[in-house]
Amino acid sequence: MNRVWYPLCAGLLGLGLWQAVVWITGAPHFILPDPWRVAKVGYENRALIAEHTLVTATEVVIGLVIGSVLGALTAIQLAASPRLARLTLPMLVFTQAVPVFALAPILTVWLGYGMASKIAMAVLIIYFPVTSAFHDGLTRVSPALLDLAETMGASPSRVMRRIRIPHALPSLASGLKLAAVYAPIGAVIGEWVGSSKGLGYLMLLANGRAKVDLMFASLIALAVLTVALHKAVSLLAQRLNEISRIE
Amino acid sequence: MSIATSITVQGSYRIADKALFDGVSLTIPAGQWSCLLGRSGVGKSTILRLILGLETAGQFEGAIAAGDGKPIRGRASYMAQSDLLLPWLSLRENVVLGARLRGERPDLDRADAMIAQVGLTGDHAKKPGALSGGMRQRAALARTLMEDCPIVLLDEPFSALDAGTRADMQDLAARVLKGRTVLLVTHDPAEACRLGHHVNVLSETGIAPWPVPGSAPVRRVDDPGLLHAQAALLSHLRGAA
């Protein structure tokens, strides 16, 4: 019961605070629309919002899958070769010093105004968290367990498959949960820089026409998309944790 | 299981030019239990790792050889203080871990026989999280038995158990590992004197044999010879510390 009531109460509290701010400041609706107005505009433009949400959701899901697979494969490769990890990890950390957002215009030039540049943004933004979290898990296996495997005559590839990877699944799950929240940010920034579809584009369009209520409605659609994605990934993460059953 | 063989360790071990132990000479007779004691940090587990061929922090100069002249690697199994069971596998899957790691087809019937031998019949489908500390160590013992190696190296495998469970595990291990060449590294003089055909004390100056009671292991906990030997050994270890 608490699973339903707590989020519901939190949502109602948020809406109440929003309405209170509108009343207290007396802001006009083209600056700060009230929740009711946003709901009304959202309902009236439901087809439009749904169409753009579908575009963003497609970019995010494809980006999430590609970024997670690439991140996981990189982590396995780095864990399998400590020498490669010593060489590559500092470079990976260095790439994080470059704001991914700054790459959006370049990616648009390279990959065009279509979905590819937005998917690439989502991939870039989640690649490091997934790689880092999974690599941590893969390399934190008890040395005594690795010793036992060695005395049993295990090959490094079997140690990876049968010990390291199952052991690191909870870490991968943590990385994926972070990725589920970051991926929509990447896609929307890509849409802001150059696109003709998606929630980022719709927000810019609404902003240009001073339709703040439509902007808010688009923003809420994006938030719902992110929460749904996080929920779906959390269920997957829960399954990964059950497989590992770390006490 | 192939025929048990003796093992000899002779040499010195240094970490960053500092000797951990010097001029060590240890003989582990075939088919019997040898116990190795000494204060913490003196290098007991290092000797065990050297025999197993595992990586260590320092440099060993000397020779480690089996009495039959064949390599030790591949003929020695290892059991640690921690049970090292994989929490995502069932007890039976843990017992056949060695075969899985070598890419062999596991003999599940034999695994069930090993599980029965350590008294865990009926628990083979349980995950380690559902087992008590004593049951988990029994499962680790079944995994060691499944490897069917003539040489078994035990690194304080019973030290985390309560007194009663520890005594039960000592009896069980002595029974199921009978006929194998066993080296038990332990901190517990009572355990060493109870289980060992031979007891050795390691110090910086080398390894010295310690006299064991005349009775055969596993000795009764109230055996006067055992009580006397363990008291004398404890006094010796306290004096050396």
CSV table of C-alpha atoms in Angstrom, one decimal:
chain,number,residue,atom,x,y,z
A,1,MET,CA,0.0,0.0,0.0
A,2,ASN,CA,2.8,2.4,0.9
A,3,ARG,CA,4.3,1.9,-2.6
A,4,VAL,CA,1.2,3.6,-4.0
A,5,TRP,CA,0.5,6.1,-1.2
A,6,TYR,CA,3.9,7.7,-0.7
A,7,PRO,CA,4.5,8.6,-4.4
A,8,LEU,CA,0.9,9.8,-4.7
A,9,CYS,CA,1.2,12.0,-1.6
A,10,ALA,CA,4.6,13.3,-2.9
A,11,GLY,CA,3.0,14.1,-6.2
A,12,LEU,CA,0.1,15.9,-4.7
A,13,LEU,CA,2.4,17.8,-2.4
A,14,GLY,CA,4.5,18.9,-5.4
A,15,LEU,CA,1.4,20.1,-7.2
A,16,GLY,CA,0.2,21.9,-4.1
A,17,LEU,CA,3.5,23.7,-3.8
A,18,TRP,CA,3.4,24.7,-7.5
A,19,GLN,CA,-0.1,26.1,-7.2
A,20,ALA,CA,0.9,27.9,-4.0
A,21,VAL,CA,3.8,29.6,-5.8
A,22,VAL,CA,1.5,30.6,-8.6
A,23,TRP,CA,-0.9,32.2,-6.1
A,24,ILE,CA,1.7,33.8,-4.0
A,25,THR,CA,3.7,35.4,-6.8
A,26,GLY,CA,0.7,36.2,-9.0
A,27,ALA,CA,2.8,35.3,-12.0
A,28,PRO,CA,0.9,35.5,-15.4
A,29,HIS,CA,0.2,32.2,-17.1
A,30,PHE,CA,2.7,32.9,-19.9
A,31,ILE,CA,5.5,33.1,-17.3
A,32,LEU,CA,4.3,30.4,-14.8
A,33,PRO,CA,1.1,28.5,-15.7
A,34,ASP,CA,-0.8,26.7,-12.9
A,35,PRO,CA,-1.0,22.9,-12.8
A,36,TRP,CA,-4.6,22.9,-14.0
A,37,ARG,CA,-3.7,24.9,-17.1
A,38,VAL,CA,-0.7,22.7,-17.9
A,39,ALA,CA,-2.9,19.6,-17.6
A,40,LYS,CA,-5.5,21.2,-19.9
A,41,VAL,CA,-3.0,22.2,-22.5
A,42,GLY,CA,-1.3,18.8,-22.2
A,43,TYR,CA,-4.6,17.0,-22.8
A,44,GLU,CA,-5.5,19.3,-25.8
A,45,ASN,CA,-2.1,18.6,-27.4
A,46,ARG,CA,-1.9,14.9,-26.3
A,47,ALA,CA,-1.4,13.6,-29.9
A,48,LEU,CA,1.4,16.1,-30.6
A,49,ILE,CA,3.1,15.4,-27.2
A,50,ALA,CA,2.7,11.6,-27.7
A,51,GLU,CA,4.3,11.8,-31.2
A,52,HIS,CA,7.3,13.7,-30.0
A,53,THR,CA,7.6,11.6,-26.8
A,54,LEU,CA,7.7,8.5,-29.0
A,55,VAL,CA,10.7,10.0,-31.0
A,56,THR,CA,12.6,10.8,-27.8
A,57,ALA,CA,11.8,7.5,-26.2
A,58,THR,CA,13.1,5.6,-29.3
A,59,GLU,CA,16.3,7.6,-29.2
A,60,VAL,CA,16.7,7.1,-25.4
A,61,VAL,CA,16.0,3.3,-25.5
A,62,ILE,CA,18.3,2.7,-28.5
A,63,GLY,CA,21.0,4.9,-26.9
A,64,LEU,CA,20.6,3.1,-23.6
A,65,VAL,CA,20.9,-0.4,-25.1
A,66,ILE,CA,23.9,0.5,-27.3
A,67,GLY,CA,25.6,2.5,-24.5
A,68,SER,CA,25.0,-0.3,-21.9
A,69,VAL,CA,26.3,-3.0,-24.2
A,70,LEU,CA,29.4,-1.0,-25.2
A,71,GLY,CA,30.0,0.0,-21.6
A,72,ALA,CA,29.7,-3.6,-20.3
A,73,LEU,CA,31.9,-5.0,-23.1
A,74,THR,CA,34.5,-2.4,-22.4
A,75,ALA,CA,34.4,-3.1,-18.6
A,76,ILE,CA,34.9,-6.9,-19.3
A,77,GLN,CA,37.8,-6.2,-21.6
A,78,LEU,CA,39.5,-3.9,-19.1
A,79,ALA,CA,39.0,-6.3,-16.2
A,80,ALA,CA,40.4,-9.1,-18.3
A,81,SER,CA,43.5,-7.1,-19.1
A,82,PRO,CA,44.8,-5.1,-16.1
A,83,ARG,CA,47.6,-3.7,-18.4
A,84,LEU,CA,45.0,-2.4,-20.8
A,85,ALA,CA,43.0,-1.0,-17.9
A,86,ARG,CA,46.0,0.9,-16.6
A,87,LEU,CA,46.5,2.4,-20.0
A,88,THR,CA,42.9,3.1,-20.9
A,89,LEU,CA,41.2,4.1,-17.6
A,90,PRO,CA,43.0,7.4,-17.2
A,91,MET,CA,42.0,8.3,-20.8
A,92,LEU,CA,38.4,7.4,-20.1
A,93,VAL,CA,38.5,9.6,-17.0
A,94,PHE,CA,40.0,12.4,-19.1
A,95,THR,CA,37.3,12.2,-21.7
A,96,GLN,CA,34.8,12.9,-18.8
A,97,ALA,CA,36.5,16.3,-18.3
A,98,VAL,CA,35.0,17.3,-21.7
A,99,PRO,CA,31.4,18.2,-21.2
A,100,VAL,CA,29.3,15.9,-23.3
A,101,PHE,CA,26.9,18.8,-23.9
A,102,ALA,CA,29.7,20.6,-25.8
A,103,LEU,CA,29.9,17.7,-28.2
A,104,ALA,CA,26.2,18.0,-29.3
A,105,PRO,CA,26.8,20.5,-32.1
A,106,ILE,CA,29.8,18.5,-33.4
A,107,LEU,CA,27.7,15.3,-33.4
A,108,THR,CA,24.9,17.1,-35.3
A,109,VAL,CA,27.4,18.2,-37.9
A,110,TRP,CA,28.8,14.7,-38.2
A,111,LEU,CA,25.7,12.6,-37.9
A,112,GLY,CA,23.0,15.0,-39.2
A,113,TYR,CA,19.7,16.3,-37.7
A,114,GLY,CA,18.1,12.8,-37.5
A,115,MET,CA,18.0,10.3,-34.7
A,116,ALA,CA,21.6,9.2,-35.0
A,117,SER,CA,23.1,12.3,-33.4
A,118,LYS,CA,20.7,12.1,-30.4
A,119,ILE,CA,21.4,8.4,-30.0
A,120,ALA,CA,25.1,9.1,-30.1
A,121,MET,CA,24.6,11.7,-27.3
A,122,ALA,CA,22.7,9.3,-25.2
A,123,VAL,CA,25.4,6.6,-25.8
A,124,LEU,CA,28.2,9.0,-24.9
A,125,ILE,CA,26.5,10.2,-21.7
A,126,ILE,CA,25.9,6.7,-20.3
A,127,TYR,CA,29.0,4.9,-21.6
A,128,PHE,CA,31.3,6.0,-18.7
A,129,PRO,CA,28.9,5.4,-15.8
A,130,VAL,CA,28.1,1.8,-17.0
A,131,THR,CA,31.8,1.0,-17.8
A,132,SER,CA,33.0,2.4,-14.5
A,133,ALA,CA,30.4,0.7,-12.3
A,134,PHE,CA,30.7,-2.7,-14.0
A,135,HIS,CA,34.5,-2.6,-14.0
A,136,ASP,CA,34.5,-1.8,-10.3
A,137,GLY,CA,32.4,-4.9,-9.7
A,138,LEU,CA,34.4,-7.1,-11.9
A,139,THR,CA,37.7,-6.2,-10.2
A,140,ARG,CA,36.4,-6.4,-6.6
A,141,VAL,CA,36.1,-10.2,-6.5
A,142,SER,CA,37.7,-11.6,-3.3
A,143,PRO,CA,41.3,-12.5,-4.0
A,144,ALA,CA,40.8,-15.8,-2.0
A,145,LEU,CA,38.1,-16.8,-4.4
A,146,LEU,CA,40.4,-16.1,-7.4
A,147,ASP,CA,43.1,-18.2,-5.6
A,148,LEU,CA,40.6,-21.0,-5.2
A,149,ALA,CA,39.7,-20.8,-8.9
A,150,GLU,CA,43.4,-20.9,-9.8
A,151,THR,CA,44.0,-24.0,-7.7
A,152,MET,CA,41.1,-25.6,-9.5
A,153,GLY,CA,42.8,-25.0,-12.8
A,154,ALA,CA,40.4,-22.4,-14.1
A,155,SER,CA,41.2,-20.4,-17.3
A,156,PRO,CA,40.9,-16.6,-17.1
A,157,SER,CA,37.9,-16.6,-19.5
A,158,ARG,CA,36.0,-19.1,-17.3
A,159,VAL,CA,36.8,-17.1,-14.2
A,160,MET,CA,35.4,-14.1,-16.0
A,161,ARG,CA,32.2,-15.9,-17.1
A,162,ARG,CA,31.5,-18.0,-14.0
A,163,ILE,CA,32.8,-15.8,-11.1
A,164,ARG,CA,33.6,-12.2,-12.1
A,165,ILE,CA,30.5,-11.4,-14.2
A,166,PRO,CA,27.9,-12.9,-11.8
A,167,HIS,CA,29.7,-11.2,-8.9
A,168,ALA,CA,29.6,-7.8,-10.7
A,169,LEU,CA,25.9,-7.9,-11.8
A,170,PRO,CA,24.8,-5.7,-8.8
A,171,SER,CA,27.4,-3.1,-9.8
A,172,LEU,CA,26.2,-3.3,-13.4
A,173,ALA,CA,22.7,-2.8,-12.1
A,174,SER,CA,23.7,0.4,-10.3
A,175,GLY,CA,25.4,1.6,-13.5
A,176,LEU,CA,22.3,0.9,-15.6
A,177,LYS,CA,20.0,2.7,-13.1
A,178,LEU,CA,22.2,5.8,-13.4
A,179,ALA,CA,22.2,5.4,-17.2
A,180,ALA,CA,18.4,5.3,-17.3
A,181,VAL,CA,18.3,8.8,-15.8
A,182,TYR,CA,21.2,10.2,-17.9
A,183,ALA,CA,20.2,8.9,-21.3
A,184,PRO,CA,17.1,11.2,-21.7
A,185,ILE,CA,19.3,14.2,-20.8
A,186,GLY,CA,21.7,13.3,-23.7
A,187,ALA,CA,18.9,12.8,-26.2
A,188,VAL,CA,17.1,16.0,-25.3
A,189,ILE,CA,20.3,18.1,-25.5
A,190,GLY,CA,20.9,16.6,-28.9
A,191,GLU,CA,17.3,17.7,-29.9
A,192,TRP,CA,17.9,21.2,-28.6
A,193,VAL,CA,21.0,21.6,-30.8
A,194,GLY,CA,19.4,20.5,-34.0
A,195,SER,CA,16.3,18.5,-34.8
A,196,SER,CA,12.7,18.6,-36.1
A,197,LYS,CA,11.3,16.0,-33.8
A,198,GLY,CA,11.3,15.0,-30.1
A,199,LEU,CA,10.4,16.5,-26.8
A,200,GLY,CA,13.5,18.8,-26.8
A,201,TYR,CA,12.5,20.2,-30.2
A,202,LEU,CA,8.9,20.6,-28.9
A,203,MET,CA,10.1,22.5,-25.9
A,204,LEU,CA,12.2,24.9,-28.0
A,205,LEU,CA,9.3,25.4,-30.4
A,206,ALA,CA,6.9,26.1,-27.5
A,207,ASN,CA,9.4,28.5,-25.9
A,208,GLY,CA,9.8,30.4,-29.2
A,209,ARG,CA,6.1,30.9,-29.3
A,210,ALA,CA,5.8,31.9,-25.6
A,211,LYS,CA,3.7,28.8,-25.0
A,212,VAL,CA,5.1,28.1,-21.5
A,213,ASP,CA,2.2,25.8,-20.7
A,214,LEU,CA,3.1,23.6,-23.6
A,215,MET,CA,6.7,23.6,-22.5
A,216,PHE,CA,5.7,22.5,-19.0
A,217,ALA,CA,3.5,19.8,-20.5
A,218,SER,CA,6.4,18.6,-22.6
A,219,LEU,CA,8.6,18.7,-19.6
A,220,ILE,CA,6.2,16.6,-17.6
A,221,ALA,CA,6.1,14.1,-20.5
A,222,LEU,CA,9.9,13.9,-20.4
A,223,ALA,CA,9.8,13.4,-16.6
A,224,VAL,CA,7.2,10.6,-17.0
A,225,LEU,CA,9.3,9.0,-19.7
A,226,THR,CA,12.5,9.1,-17.5
A,227,VAL,CA,10.6,7.7,-14.4
A,228,ALA,CA,9.1,4.9,-16.5
A,229,LEU,CA,12.5,4.1,-17.9
A,230,HIS,CA,14.1,4.2,-14.5
A,231,LYS,CA,11.4,1.9,-13.2
A,232,ALA,CA,11.9,-0.6,-16.0
A,233,VAL,CA,15.7,-0.6,-15.5
A,234,SER,CA,15.2,-1.0,-11.8
A,235,LEU,CA,13.1,-4.1,-12.4
A,236,LEU,CA,15.9,-5.5,-14.5
A,237,ALA,CA,18.5,-4.4,-11.9
A,238,GLN,CA,16.4,-6.2,-9.2
A,239,ARG,CA,16.5,-9.4,-11.4
A,240,LEU,CA,20.3,-9.0,-11.8
A,241,ASN,CA,20.7,-8.7,-8.0
A,242,GLU,CA,18.5,-11.8,-7.5
A,243,ILE,CA,20.8,-13.7,-9.9
A,244,SER,CA,23.9,-12.8,-7.9
A,245,ARG,CA,22.1,-13.0,-4.5
A,246,ILE,CA,24.9,-11.1,-2.7
A,247,GLU,CA,24.2,-11.2,1.0
B,1,MET,CA,42.3,-40.2,-6.2
B,2,SER,CA,45.9,-40.9,-7.0
B,3,ILE,CA,48.3,-42.1,-4.3
B,4,ALA,CA,49.1,-39.6,-1.6
B,5,THR,CA,52.7,-38.3,-1.7
B,6,SER,CA,54.9,-36.4,0.7
B,7,ILE,CA,55.9,-32.8,0.2
B,8,THR,CA,59.1,-31.1,1.2
B,9,VAL,CA,59.7,-27.3,1.5
B,10,GLN,CA,63.2,-26.1,1.9
B,11,GLY,CA,64.4,-22.5,1.5
B,12,SER,CA,64.1,-18.9,2.5
B,13,TYR,CA,61.5,-16.2,1.8
B,14,ARG,CA,62.1,-12.5,1.6
B,15,ILE,CA,59.9,-9.5,1.2
B,16,ALA,CA,61.7,-6.4,0.0
B,17,ASP,CA,65.1,-7.7,1.2
B,18,LYS,CA,63.7,-8.5,4.6
B,19,ALA,CA,63.6,-12.2,5.5
B,20,LEU,CA,60.2,-13.4,6.6
B,21,PHE,CA,61.6,-16.8,7.4
B,22,ASP,CA,65.1,-18.2,6.8
B,23,GLY,CA,66.4,-21.7,6.2
B,24,VAL,CA,63.0,-23.4,6.5
B,25,SER,CA,62.9,-27.2,6.1
B,26,LEU,CA,59.4,-28.8,6.3
B,27,THR,CA,58.5,-32.3,5.4
B,28,ILE,CA,54.8,-33.1,5.1
B,29,PRO,CA,54.6,-37.0,5.2
B,30,ALA,CA,52.3,-38.8,2.7
B,31,GLY,CA,48.8,-39.7,3.8
B,32,GLN,CA,48.9,-37.9,7.1
B,33,TRP,CA,47.9,-34.7,8.7
B,34,SER,CA,50.6,-32.1,9.4
B,35,CYS,CA,49.7,-29.0,11.3
B,36,LEU,CA,51.6,-25.7,11.0
B,37,LEU,CA,51.4,-23.1,13.8
B,38,GLY,CA,53.1,-19.8,14.5
B,39,ARG,CA,52.3,-16.3,15.5
B,40,SER,CA,50.4,-14.0,13.0
B,41,GLY,CA,52.5,-12.7,10.2
B,42,VAL,CA,55.3,-15.3,10.5
B,43,GLY,CA,54.5,-16.7,7.1
B,44,LYS,CA,52.3,-19.8,7.6
B,45,SER,CA,49.9,-19.0,4.9
B,46,THR,CA,52.8,-18.0,2.6
B,47,ILE,CA,54.2,-21.5,2.9
B,48,LEU,CA,50.8,-22.8,1.9
B,49,ARG,CA,50.5,-20.4,-1.0
B,50,LEU,CA,54.0,-21.4,-2.2
B,51,ILE,CA,53.1,-25.1,-2.2
B,52,LEU,CA,49.9,-24.3,-4.1
B,53,GLY,CA,52.0,-22.3,-6.6
B,54,LEU,CA,50.0,-19.1,-5.9
B,55,GLU,CA,51.3,-15.6,-6.3
B,56,THR,CA,53.0,-14.1,-3.2
B,57,ALA,CA,54.3,-10.7,-2.3
B,58,GLY,CA,57.9,-11.7,-1.9
B,59,GLN,CA,60.7,-13.9,-3.2
B,60,PHE,CA,61.2,-17.6,-2.3
B,61,GLU,CA,64.6,-19.2,-2.8
B,62,GLY,CA,64.7,-22.9,-2.4
B,63,ALA,CA,62.8,-26.0,-3.5
B,64,ILE,CA,59.3,-27.3,-3.1
B,65,ALA,CA,58.8,-30.8,-4.3
B,66,ALA,CA,56.5,-33.8,-4.0
B,67,GLY,CA,58.0,-37.1,-2.9
B,68,ASP,CA,57.1,-38.9,-6.1
B,69,GLY,CA,58.8,-36.2,-8.2
B,70,LYS,CA,55.6,-35.2,-10.0
B,71,PRO,CA,54.4,-31.6,-10.0
B,72,ILE,CA,52.2,-30.5,-7.1
B,73,ARG,CA,50.1,-28.2,-9.2
B,74,GLY,CA,46.9,-29.9,-10.3
B,75,ARG,CA,47.1,-32.4,-7.4
B,76,ALA,CA,46.4,-30.1,-4.5
B,77,SER,CA,43.1,-28.7,-3.4
B,78,TYR,CA,42.6,-25.7,-1.1
B,79,MET,CA,40.2,-24.8,1.6
B,80,ALA,CA,40.3,-21.4,3.3
B,81,GLN,CA,38.9,-19.8,6.4
B,82,SER,CA,36.1,-18.3,4.4
B,83,ASP,CA,33.9,-20.9,2.8
B,84,LEU,CA,34.2,-19.1,-0.6
B,85,LEU,CA,30.9,-20.4,-1.8
B,86,LEU,CA,29.4,-18.5,-4.7
B,87,PRO,CA,26.1,-17.0,-3.4
B,88,TRP,CA,24.3,-17.2,-6.7
B,89,LEU,CA,24.8,-21.0,-7.1
B,90,SER,CA,23.1,-23.8,-5.3
B,91,LEU,CA,25.1,-26.0,-2.9
B,92,ARG,CA,25.4,-28.7,-5.5
B,93,GLU,CA,26.5,-26.2,-8.2
B,94,ASN,CA,29.1,-25.0,-5.7
B,95,VAL,CA,30.4,-28.5,-5.1
B,96,VAL,CA,31.0,-29.0,-8.9
B,97,LEU,CA,32.5,-25.5,-9.3
B,98,GLY,CA,36.0,-27.0,-10.1
B,99,ALA,CA,34.6,-29.0,-13.1
B,100,ARG,CA,32.7,-26.0,-14.4
B,101,LEU,CA,35.8,-23.8,-14.2
B,102,ARG,CA,37.9,-26.4,-16.1
B,103,GLY,CA,35.2,-26.7,-18.7
B,104,GLU,CA,34.5,-30.4,-17.8
B,105,ARG,CA,31.1,-32.0,-17.6
B,106,PRO,CA,30.3,-32.2,-13.8
B,107,ASP,CA,29.5,-35.5,-12.3
B,108,LEU,CA,26.4,-34.6,-10.4
B,109,ASP,CA,25.9,-38.1,-8.9
B,110,ARG,CA,29.3,-38.0,-7.4
B,111,ALA,CA,28.6,-34.5,-6.1
B,112,ASP,CA,25.5,-35.8,-4.4
B,113,ALA,CA,27.6,-38.5,-2.8
B,114,MET,CA,30.1,-35.9,-1.5
B,115,ILE,CA,27.2,-33.8,-0.2
B,116,ALA,CA,25.9,-36.9,1.6
B,117,GLN,CA,29.3,-37.6,3.0
B,118,VAL,CA,29.4,-34.2,4.7
B,119,GLY,CA,25.8,-34.7,6.0
B,120,LEU,CA,24.0,-32.2,3.8
B,121,THR,CA,21.7,-34.5,1.9
B,122,GLY,CA,18.5,-32.7,1.2
B,123,ASP,CA,20.2,-29.3,1.2
B,124,HIS,CA,21.8,-29.7,-2.3
B,125,ALA,CA,19.4,-27.2,-3.9
B,126,LYS,CA,19.8,-24.5,-1.2
B,127,LYS,CA,21.8,-21.4,-1.9
B,128,PRO,CA,24.7,-20.6,0.6
B,129,GLY,CA,22.6,-17.8,2.1
B,130,ALA,CA,20.2,-20.4,3.4
B,131,LEU,CA,22.9,-22.4,5.2
B,132,SER,CA,24.4,-21.9,8.7
B,133,GLY,CA,28.2,-21.2,9.1
B,134,GLY,CA,28.9,-24.8,9.9
B,135,MET,CA,26.8,-26.1,7.0
B,136,ARG,CA,28.7,-23.7,4.6
B,137,GLN,CA,32.0,-25.0,5.8
B,138,ARG,CA,30.7,-28.6,5.2
B,139,ALA,CA,29.7,-27.5,1.7
B,140,ALA,CA,33.3,-26.1,1.2
B,141,LEU,CA,34.6,-29.5,2.4
B,142,ALA,CA,32.4,-31.3,0.0
B,143,ARG,CA,33.8,-29.1,-2.8
B,144,THR,CA,37.3,-29.9,-1.7
B,145,LEU,CA,36.5,-33.6,-1.7
B,146,MET,CA,35.0,-33.3,-5.1
B,147,GLU,CA,38.3,-32.2,-6.5
B,148,ASP,CA,39.6,-35.6,-5.3
B,149,CYS,CA,43.2,-34.5,-4.9
B,150,PRO,CA,45.8,-36.5,-2.9
B,151,ILE,CA,47.1,-33.3,-1.4
B,152,VAL,CA,44.8,-31.0,0.6
B,153,LEU,CA,45.9,-27.7,2.0
B,154,LEU,CA,43.7,-26.1,4.7
B,155,ASP,CA,44.2,-22.5,5.8
B,156,GLU,CA,42.4,-22.1,9.1
B,157,PRO,CA,39.2,-23.6,7.8
B,158,PHE,CA,37.5,-24.0,11.1
B,159,SER,CA,38.6,-20.8,12.9
B,160,ALA,CA,35.4,-18.9,12.3
B,161,LEU,CA,33.1,-21.6,13.7
B,162,ASP,CA,31.8,-21.9,17.3
B,163,ALA,CA,33.5,-24.4,19.5
B,164,GLY,CA,31.0,-27.2,19.1
B,165,THR,CA,30.6,-26.9,15.4
B,166,ARG,CA,34.4,-26.7,15.1
B,167,ALA,CA,34.9,-30.0,16.9
B,168,ASP,CA,32.3,-31.6,14.7
B,169,MET,CA,34.0,-30.2,11.6
B,170,GLN,CA,37.4,-31.5,12.8
B,171,ASP,CA,36.0,-35.0,13.2
B,172,LEU,CA,34.3,-34.9,9.8
B,173,ALA,CA,37.4,-33.5,8.0
B,174,ALA,CA,39.7,-36.1,9.6
B,175,ARG,CA,37.3,-38.8,8.5
B,176,VAL,CA,36.7,-37.8,4.9
B,177,LEU,CA,40.3,-36.7,4.3
B,178,LYS,CA,41.8,-39.9,5.7
B,179,GLY,CA,44.7,-41.2,3.5
B,180,ARG,CA,45.4,-37.8,1.9
B,181,THR,CA,48.5,-35.6,2.5
B,182,VAL,CA,47.0,-32.8,4.6
B,183,LEU,CA,48.7,-29.5,5.7
B,184,LEU,CA,46.6,-27.6,8.2
B,185,VAL,CA,47.6,-24.0,9.0
B,186,THR,CA,46.0,-23.1,12.3
B,187,HIS,CA,46.3,-20.7,15.2
B,188,ASP,CA,44.7,-23.1,17.6
B,189,PRO,CA,47.1,-25.4,19.6
B,190,ALA,CA,44.2,-27.6,20.6
B,191,GLU,CA,43.2,-28.1,17.0
B,192,ALA,CA,46.7,-28.9,16.0
B,193,CYS,CA,47.3,-31.4,18.8
B,194,ARG,CA,43.9,-33.0,18.2
B,195,LEU,CA,44.2,-33.5,14.5
B,196,GLY,CA,47.9,-33.7,13.7
B,197,HIS,CA,50.1,-36.7,13.1
B,198,HIS,CA,52.8,-34.1,13.1
B,199,VAL,CA,52.8,-30.6,14.5
B,200,ASN,CA,55.3,-27.9,13.4
B,201,VAL,CA,56.0,-24.5,14.7
B,202,LEU,CA,57.1,-21.8,12.3
B,203,SER,CA,59.2,-18.8,13.5
B,204,GLU,CA,61.6,-16.4,11.9
B,205,THR,CA,64.5,-18.8,12.5
B,206,GLY,CA,62.8,-21.8,10.9
B,207,ILE,CA,60.4,-24.7,11.5
B,208,ALA,CA,60.7,-26.8,14.6
B,209,PRO,CA,58.7,-30.0,15.1
B,210,TRP,CA,56.5,-30.2,18.2
B,211,PRO,CA,56.0,-33.5,20.0
B,212,VAL,CA,52.4,-34.9,19.6
B,213,PRO,CA,50.6,-37.1,22.1
B,214,GLY,CA,51.1,-40.8,21.7
B,215,SER,CA,47.5,-41.6,20.8
B,216,ALA,CA,46.4,-41.5,17.2
B,217,PRO,CA,44.4,-38.6,15.7
B,218,VAL,CA,41.6,-37.7,15.9
B,219,ARG,CA,42.3,-37.4,19.7
B,220,ARG,CA,39.5,-37.2,22.2
B,221,VAL,CA,39.1,-33.6,23.6
B,222,ASP,CA,39.6,-34.9,27.1
B,223,ASP,CA,42.7,-37.0,26.3
B,224,PRO,CA,45.2,-36.2,29.0
B,225,GLY,CA,48.1,-36.4,26.5
B,226,LEU,CA,46.2,-33.9,24.2
B,227,LEU,CA,45.5,-31.5,27.1
B,228,HIS,CA,49.1,-31.6,28.2
B,229,ALA,CA,50.5,-31.1,24.7
B,230,GLN,CA,48.2,-28.2,23.8
B,231,ALA,CA,49.0,-26.4,27.1
B,232,ALA,CA,52.7,-26.8,26.5
B,233,LEU,CA,52.3,-25.6,22.9
B,234,LEU,CA,50.3,-22.6,23.9
B,235,SER,CA,52.9,-21.7,26.5
B,236,HIS,CA,55.6,-22.0,23.8
B,237,LEU,CA,53.7,-19.8,21.3
B,238,ARG,CA,53.0,-17.2,24.0
B,239,GLY,CA,56.7,-17.2,24.9
B,240,ALA,CA,57.7,-16.8,21.3
B,241,ALA,CA,55.3,-13.9,20.7
